[in-house]
Amino acid sequence: MRLAAPQADAGVFVTASLAITFPFNLTFGIVLYTACTLWLW
């Protein structure tokens, strides 16, 4: 990313990706992972 946009701040992209994925994993991810584990077990 730094080559494509030298003025870009990498911290913004890391924070934005965590802000999107962390709530998803808390609300849906744990339930889906548990259901998949129980189904495979």
PDB file of C-alpha atoms in Angstrom:
ATOM      1  CA  MET A   1       0.000   0.000   0.000  1.00  0.00           C
ATOM      2  CA  ARG A   2       2.853   2.365   0.738  1.00  0.00           C
ATOM      3  CA  LEU A   3       4.084   2.055  -2.859  1.00  0.00           C
ATOM      4  CA  ALA A   4       0.646   2.772  -4.323  1.00  0.00           C
ATOM      5  CA  ALA A   5      -0.141   5.685  -1.994  1.00  0.00           C
ATOM      6  CA  PRO A   6       2.957   7.061  -0.250  1.00  0.00           C
ATOM      7  CA  GLN A   7       0.893   9.487   1.856  1.00  0.00           C
ATOM      8  CA  ALA A   8      -1.373   6.723   3.180  1.00  0.00           C
ATOM      9  CA  ASP A   9      -1.381   5.973   6.893  1.00  0.00           C
ATOM     10  CA  ALA A  10      -1.161   2.215   7.479  1.00  0.00           C
ATOM     11  CA  GLY A  11      -2.663   2.555  10.963  1.00  0.00           C
ATOM     12  CA  VAL A  12      -5.969   3.667   9.485  1.00  0.00           C
ATOM     13  CA  PHE A  13      -6.258   0.538   7.362  1.00  0.00           C
ATOM     14  CA  VAL A  14      -5.452  -1.791  10.261  1.00  0.00           C
ATOM     15  CA  THR A  15      -7.930  -0.025  12.520  1.00  0.00           C
ATOM     16  CA  ALA A  16     -10.632  -0.051   9.844  1.00  0.00           C
ATOM     17  CA  SER A  17     -10.222  -3.761   9.163  1.00  0.00           C
ATOM     18  CA  LEU A  18     -10.439  -4.573  12.875  1.00  0.00           C
ATOM     19  CA  ALA A  19     -13.445  -2.299  13.297  1.00  0.00           C
ATOM     20  CA  ILE A  20     -15.272  -4.284  10.611  1.00  0.00           C
ATOM     21  CA  THR A  21     -14.259  -7.846  11.513  1.00  0.00           C
ATOM     22  CA  PHE A  22     -14.219  -7.741  15.327  1.00  0.00           C
ATOM     23  CA  PRO A  23     -17.964  -7.046  15.832  1.00  0.00           C
ATOM     24  CA  PHE A  24     -18.803  -9.632  13.177  1.00  0.00           C
ATOM     25  CA  ASN A  25     -16.729 -12.260  14.982  1.00  0.00           C
ATOM     26  CA  LEU A  26     -18.342 -11.436  18.305  1.00  0.00           C
ATOM     27  CA  THR A  27     -21.917 -11.595  17.037  1.00  0.00           C
ATOM     28  CA  PHE A  28     -21.826 -14.283  14.371  1.00  0.00           C
ATOM     29  CA  GLY A  29     -18.385 -15.848  14.380  1.00  0.00           C
ATOM     30  CA  ILE A  30     -18.460 -17.512  17.791  1.00  0.00           C
ATOM     31  CA  VAL A  31     -21.883 -19.016  17.123  1.00  0.00           C
ATOM     32  CA  LEU A  32     -20.888 -20.213  13.648  1.00  0.00           C
ATOM     33  CA  TYR A  33     -17.571 -21.658  14.819  1.00  0.00           C
ATOM     34  CA  THR A  34     -19.275 -23.478  17.681  1.00  0.00           C
ATOM     35  CA  ALA A  35     -21.986 -24.869  15.397  1.00  0.00           C
ATOM     36  CA  CYS A  36     -19.404 -26.057  12.850  1.00  0.00           C
ATOM     37  CA  THR A  37     -17.336 -27.681  15.579  1.00  0.00           C
ATOM     38  CA  LEU A  38     -20.326 -29.497  17.021  1.00  0.00           C
ATOM     39  CA  TRP A  39     -21.427 -30.605  13.549  1.00  0.00           C
ATOM     40  CA  LEU A  40     -17.951 -31.935  12.696  1.00  0.00           C
ATOM     41  CA  TRP A  41     -17.404 -33.524  16.081  1.00  0.00           C
TER      42      TRP A  41
END
